[in-house]
Short mmCIF file of C-alpha atoms in Angstrom, two decimals:
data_model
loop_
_atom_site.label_atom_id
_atom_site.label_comp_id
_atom_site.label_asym_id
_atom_site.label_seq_id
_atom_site.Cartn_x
_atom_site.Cartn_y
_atom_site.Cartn_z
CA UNK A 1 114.73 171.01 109.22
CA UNK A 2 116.60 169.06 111.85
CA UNK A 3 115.88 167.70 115.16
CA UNK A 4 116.87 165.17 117.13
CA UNK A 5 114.39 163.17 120.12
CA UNK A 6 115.53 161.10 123.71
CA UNK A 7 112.10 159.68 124.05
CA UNK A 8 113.19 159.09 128.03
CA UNK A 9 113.49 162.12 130.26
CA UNK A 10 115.12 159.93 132.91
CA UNK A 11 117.11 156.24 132.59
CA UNK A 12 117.07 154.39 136.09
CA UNK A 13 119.83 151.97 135.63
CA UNK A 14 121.37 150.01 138.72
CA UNK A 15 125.78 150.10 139.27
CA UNK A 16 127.31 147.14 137.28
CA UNK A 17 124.18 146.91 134.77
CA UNK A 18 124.80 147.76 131.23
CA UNK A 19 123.10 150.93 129.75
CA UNK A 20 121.16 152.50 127.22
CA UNK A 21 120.46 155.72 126.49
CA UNK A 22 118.30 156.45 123.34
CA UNK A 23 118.45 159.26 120.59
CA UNK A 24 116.88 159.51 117.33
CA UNK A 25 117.55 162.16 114.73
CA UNK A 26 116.83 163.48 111.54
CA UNK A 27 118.69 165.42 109.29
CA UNK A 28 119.24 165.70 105.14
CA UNK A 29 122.21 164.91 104.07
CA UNK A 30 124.74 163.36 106.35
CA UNK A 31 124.54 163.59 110.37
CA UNK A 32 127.12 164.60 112.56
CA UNK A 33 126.41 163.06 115.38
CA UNK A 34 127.57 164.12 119.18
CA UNK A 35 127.31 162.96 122.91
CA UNK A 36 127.59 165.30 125.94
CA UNK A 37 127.54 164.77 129.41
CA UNK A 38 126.82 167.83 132.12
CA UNK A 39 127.12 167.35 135.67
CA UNK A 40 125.44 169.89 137.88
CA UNK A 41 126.59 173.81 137.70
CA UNK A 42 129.01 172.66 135.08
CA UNK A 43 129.06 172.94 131.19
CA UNK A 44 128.99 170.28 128.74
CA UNK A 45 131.35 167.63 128.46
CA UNK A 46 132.09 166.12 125.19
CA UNK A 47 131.73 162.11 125.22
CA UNK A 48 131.97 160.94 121.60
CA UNK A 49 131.08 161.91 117.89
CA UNK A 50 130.13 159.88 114.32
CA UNK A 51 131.37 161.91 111.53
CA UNK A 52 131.70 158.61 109.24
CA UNK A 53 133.34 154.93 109.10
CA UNK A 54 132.75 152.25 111.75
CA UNK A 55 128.86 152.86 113.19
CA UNK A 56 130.28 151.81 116.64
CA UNK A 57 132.11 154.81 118.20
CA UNK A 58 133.71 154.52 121.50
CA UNK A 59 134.59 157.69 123.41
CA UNK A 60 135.80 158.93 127.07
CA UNK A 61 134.95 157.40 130.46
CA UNK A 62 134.02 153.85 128.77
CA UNK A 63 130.73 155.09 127.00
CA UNK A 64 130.23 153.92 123.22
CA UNK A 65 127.27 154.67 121.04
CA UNK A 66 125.91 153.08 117.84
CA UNK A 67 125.08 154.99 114.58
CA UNK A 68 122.14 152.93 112.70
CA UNK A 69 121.15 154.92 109.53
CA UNK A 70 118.25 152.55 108.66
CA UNK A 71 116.89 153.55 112.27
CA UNK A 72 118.14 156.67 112.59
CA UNK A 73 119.20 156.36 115.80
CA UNK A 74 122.72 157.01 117.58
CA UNK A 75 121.88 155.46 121.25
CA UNK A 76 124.69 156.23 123.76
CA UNK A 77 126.01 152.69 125.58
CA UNK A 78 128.20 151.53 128.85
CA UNK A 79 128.69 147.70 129.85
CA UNK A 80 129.04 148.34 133.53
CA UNK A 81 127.16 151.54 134.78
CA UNK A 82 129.00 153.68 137.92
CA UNK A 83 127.10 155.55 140.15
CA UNK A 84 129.38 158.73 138.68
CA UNK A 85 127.62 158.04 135.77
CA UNK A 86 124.84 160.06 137.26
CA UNK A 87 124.41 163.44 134.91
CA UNK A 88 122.15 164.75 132.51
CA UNK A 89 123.20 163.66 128.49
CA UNK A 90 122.39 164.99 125.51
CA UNK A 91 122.29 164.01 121.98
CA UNK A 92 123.08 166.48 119.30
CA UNK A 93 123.17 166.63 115.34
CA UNK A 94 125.50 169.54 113.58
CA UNK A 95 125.27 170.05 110.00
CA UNK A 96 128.18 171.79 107.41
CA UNK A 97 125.59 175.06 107.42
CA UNK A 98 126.53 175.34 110.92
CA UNK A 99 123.50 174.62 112.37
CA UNK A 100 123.24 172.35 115.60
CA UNK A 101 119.98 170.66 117.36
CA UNK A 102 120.29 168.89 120.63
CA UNK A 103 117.86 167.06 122.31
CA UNK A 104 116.10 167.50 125.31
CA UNK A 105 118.40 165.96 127.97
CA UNK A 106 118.34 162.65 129.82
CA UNK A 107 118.38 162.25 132.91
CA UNK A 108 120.71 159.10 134.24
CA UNK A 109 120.61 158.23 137.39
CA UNK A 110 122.76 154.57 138.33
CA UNK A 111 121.63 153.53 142.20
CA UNK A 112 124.06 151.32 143.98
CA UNK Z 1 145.54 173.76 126.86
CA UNK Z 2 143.51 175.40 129.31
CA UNK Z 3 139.57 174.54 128.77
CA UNK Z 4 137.24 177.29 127.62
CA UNK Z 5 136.76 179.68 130.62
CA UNK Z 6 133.79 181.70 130.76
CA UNK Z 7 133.53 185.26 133.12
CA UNK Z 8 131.54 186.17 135.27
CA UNK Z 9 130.43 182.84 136.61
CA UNK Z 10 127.13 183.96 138.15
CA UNK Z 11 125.53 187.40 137.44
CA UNK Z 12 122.15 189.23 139.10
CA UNK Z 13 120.37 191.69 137.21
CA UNK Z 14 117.06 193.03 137.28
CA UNK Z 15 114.31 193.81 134.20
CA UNK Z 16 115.49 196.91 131.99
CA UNK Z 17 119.71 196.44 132.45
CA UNK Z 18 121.70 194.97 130.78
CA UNK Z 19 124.42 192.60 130.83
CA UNK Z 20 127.67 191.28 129.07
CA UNK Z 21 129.24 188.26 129.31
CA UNK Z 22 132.68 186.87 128.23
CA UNK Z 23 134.17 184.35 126.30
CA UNK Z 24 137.26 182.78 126.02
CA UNK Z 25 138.14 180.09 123.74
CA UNK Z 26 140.54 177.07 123.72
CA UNK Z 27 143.62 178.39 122.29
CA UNK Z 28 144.25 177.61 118.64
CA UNK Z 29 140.37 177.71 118.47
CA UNK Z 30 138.52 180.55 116.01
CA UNK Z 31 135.21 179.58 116.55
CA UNK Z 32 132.67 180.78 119.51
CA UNK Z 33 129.27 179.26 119.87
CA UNK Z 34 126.66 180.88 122.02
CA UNK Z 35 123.96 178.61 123.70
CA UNK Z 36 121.19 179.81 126.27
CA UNK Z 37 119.92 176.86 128.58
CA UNK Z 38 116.94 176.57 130.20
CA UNK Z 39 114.74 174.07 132.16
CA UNK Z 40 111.60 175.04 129.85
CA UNK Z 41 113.55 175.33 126.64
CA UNK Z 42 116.47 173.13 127.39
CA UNK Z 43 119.62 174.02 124.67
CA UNK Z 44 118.80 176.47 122.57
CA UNK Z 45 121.65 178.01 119.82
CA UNK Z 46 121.89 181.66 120.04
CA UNK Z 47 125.01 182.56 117.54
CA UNK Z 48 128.68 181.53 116.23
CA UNK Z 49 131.38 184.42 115.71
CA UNK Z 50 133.82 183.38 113.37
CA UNK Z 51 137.42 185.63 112.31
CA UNK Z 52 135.29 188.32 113.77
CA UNK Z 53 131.70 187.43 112.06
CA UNK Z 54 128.94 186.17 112.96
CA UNK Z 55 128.38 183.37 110.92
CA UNK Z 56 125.29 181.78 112.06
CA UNK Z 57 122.24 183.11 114.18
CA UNK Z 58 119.66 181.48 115.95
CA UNK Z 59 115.95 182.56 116.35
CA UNK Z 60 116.53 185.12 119.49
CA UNK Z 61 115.42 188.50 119.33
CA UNK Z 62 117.92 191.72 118.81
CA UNK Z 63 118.56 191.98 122.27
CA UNK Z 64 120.72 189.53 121.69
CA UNK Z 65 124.03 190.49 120.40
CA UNK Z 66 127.56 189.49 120.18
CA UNK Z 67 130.87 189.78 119.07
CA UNK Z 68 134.42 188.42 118.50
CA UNK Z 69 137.77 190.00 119.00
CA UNK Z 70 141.09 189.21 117.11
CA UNK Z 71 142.26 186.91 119.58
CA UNK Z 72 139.09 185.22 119.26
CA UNK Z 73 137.42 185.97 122.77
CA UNK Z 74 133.68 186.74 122.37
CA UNK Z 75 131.67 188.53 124.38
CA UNK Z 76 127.77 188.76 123.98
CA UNK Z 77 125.37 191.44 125.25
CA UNK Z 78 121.71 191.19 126.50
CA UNK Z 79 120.16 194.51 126.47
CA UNK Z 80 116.51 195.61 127.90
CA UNK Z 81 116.66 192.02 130.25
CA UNK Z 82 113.61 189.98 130.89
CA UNK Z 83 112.60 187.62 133.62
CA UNK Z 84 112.77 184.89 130.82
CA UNK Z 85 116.35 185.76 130.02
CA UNK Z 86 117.21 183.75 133.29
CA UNK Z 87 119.27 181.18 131.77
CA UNK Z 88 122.84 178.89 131.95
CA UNK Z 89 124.65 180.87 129.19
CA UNK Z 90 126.99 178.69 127.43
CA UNK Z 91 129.78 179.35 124.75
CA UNK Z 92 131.70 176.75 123.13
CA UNK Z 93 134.68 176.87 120.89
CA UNK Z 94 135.81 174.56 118.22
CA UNK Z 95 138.53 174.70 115.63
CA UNK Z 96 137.18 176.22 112.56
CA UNK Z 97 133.84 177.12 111.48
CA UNK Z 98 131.77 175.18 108.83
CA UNK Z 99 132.92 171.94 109.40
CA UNK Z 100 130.65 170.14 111.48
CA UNK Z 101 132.84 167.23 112.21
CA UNK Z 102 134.93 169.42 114.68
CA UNK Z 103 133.90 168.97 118.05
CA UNK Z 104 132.58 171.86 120.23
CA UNK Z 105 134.26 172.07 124.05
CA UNK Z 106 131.95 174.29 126.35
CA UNK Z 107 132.91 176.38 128.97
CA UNK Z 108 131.42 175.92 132.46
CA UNK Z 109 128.59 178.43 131.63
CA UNK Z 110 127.36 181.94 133.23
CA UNK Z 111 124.36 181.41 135.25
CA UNK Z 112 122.23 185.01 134.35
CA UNK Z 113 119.73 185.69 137.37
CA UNK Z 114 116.95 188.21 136.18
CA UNK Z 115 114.70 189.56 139.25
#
């Protein structure tokens, strides 16, 4: 079975600072890896995706995220937080079989 | 390309009816994805309609039913409608299905009110 953790509900980050948001996975055979952002009343909005190659993936709006297979992690990263940054972002894992996991959702919030 | 539009936008229903909701995909895409959302239960995968199959199903009762038209647009159908089945209803489209490298683009959602 797959699954996929955010250990943080919510990420308090202030504007400027650099940030982390954290997602672990586990899946047999390779991961597929996915970011999504949703702002309120609104749908998901695709970020950025490891299918295979270079572990560090950049994608839209300045976010990148880091695939570490020893660690099993793919955490989603921005050098200089905005405050329309703010949304909830999930981490997901797809597999050929057609089966996808996300996570639970975190919560960022960047203050200014 | 227009983005993946999703009909009705908000919907009020009470126990015992039920409801439909529709699905249109990105154009050029063949593949629908259905996704319930919930504060309790957060993204949960309902099913994927392929050419006109479903391909994939989640772990939701029968009440839960869909189905994909030539052009691709989906629709899914709740019957017998619970308090629980208050939910963001998602779909999402994506090129092909089977390939999990292609990336899924939602559509804004259908916010299903049961009272």
């Amino acid at each position: 079975a797959q699954s996929v953790a955010q250990p943080e509900d919510q990420v308090n980050v202030a504007e400027g600072n650099p940030l982390t948001v954290k997602c672990t996975y586990s899946v047999s055979g390779n991961p597929y890896l996915f970011w999504y952002v949703q702002y309120p009343n609104r749908g998901l909005q695709f970020l950025l995706k490891y299918i295979t190659g270079d572990n560090l993936v950049k994608g839209s709006y300045g976010f990148e995220a880091e695939f570490n297979k020893s660690q099993t992690s793919f955490h989603l990263k921005k050098p200089s937080a905005l405050v329309s940054d703010s949304a909830l972002y999930f981490c997901a894992v797809f597999t050929n079989a057609g089966k996808s996991t996300f996570g639970d959702g975190t919560t960022l919030t960047v203050k200014p | 390309k227009a983005g993946v539009t999703q009909t009705p936008r908000y919907l009020i229903k009470t126990r015992g009816q039920q409801v439909t909701l529709s699905c249109s995909p990105i154009s050029g895409h063949r593949s629908v994805s259905w996704y319930q959302q919930t504060p309790g239960q957060g993204l949960q995968f309902l099913f994927e309609y392929f050419s006109e199959t479903q391909r994939n199903k989640g772990n939701f009762p029968g009440r839960f039913s869909g189905r994909q038209f030539s052009n691709s647009r989906s629709e899914m159908n709740v019957s017998t409608l619970e308090l629980g089945d208050s939910a963001l209803y998602l779909c999402a489209s994506s090129l092909e299905s089977g390939r999990a490298g292609d990336t899924q683009y939602f559509g804004p959602g259908t916010r299903l009110t049961v009272l």
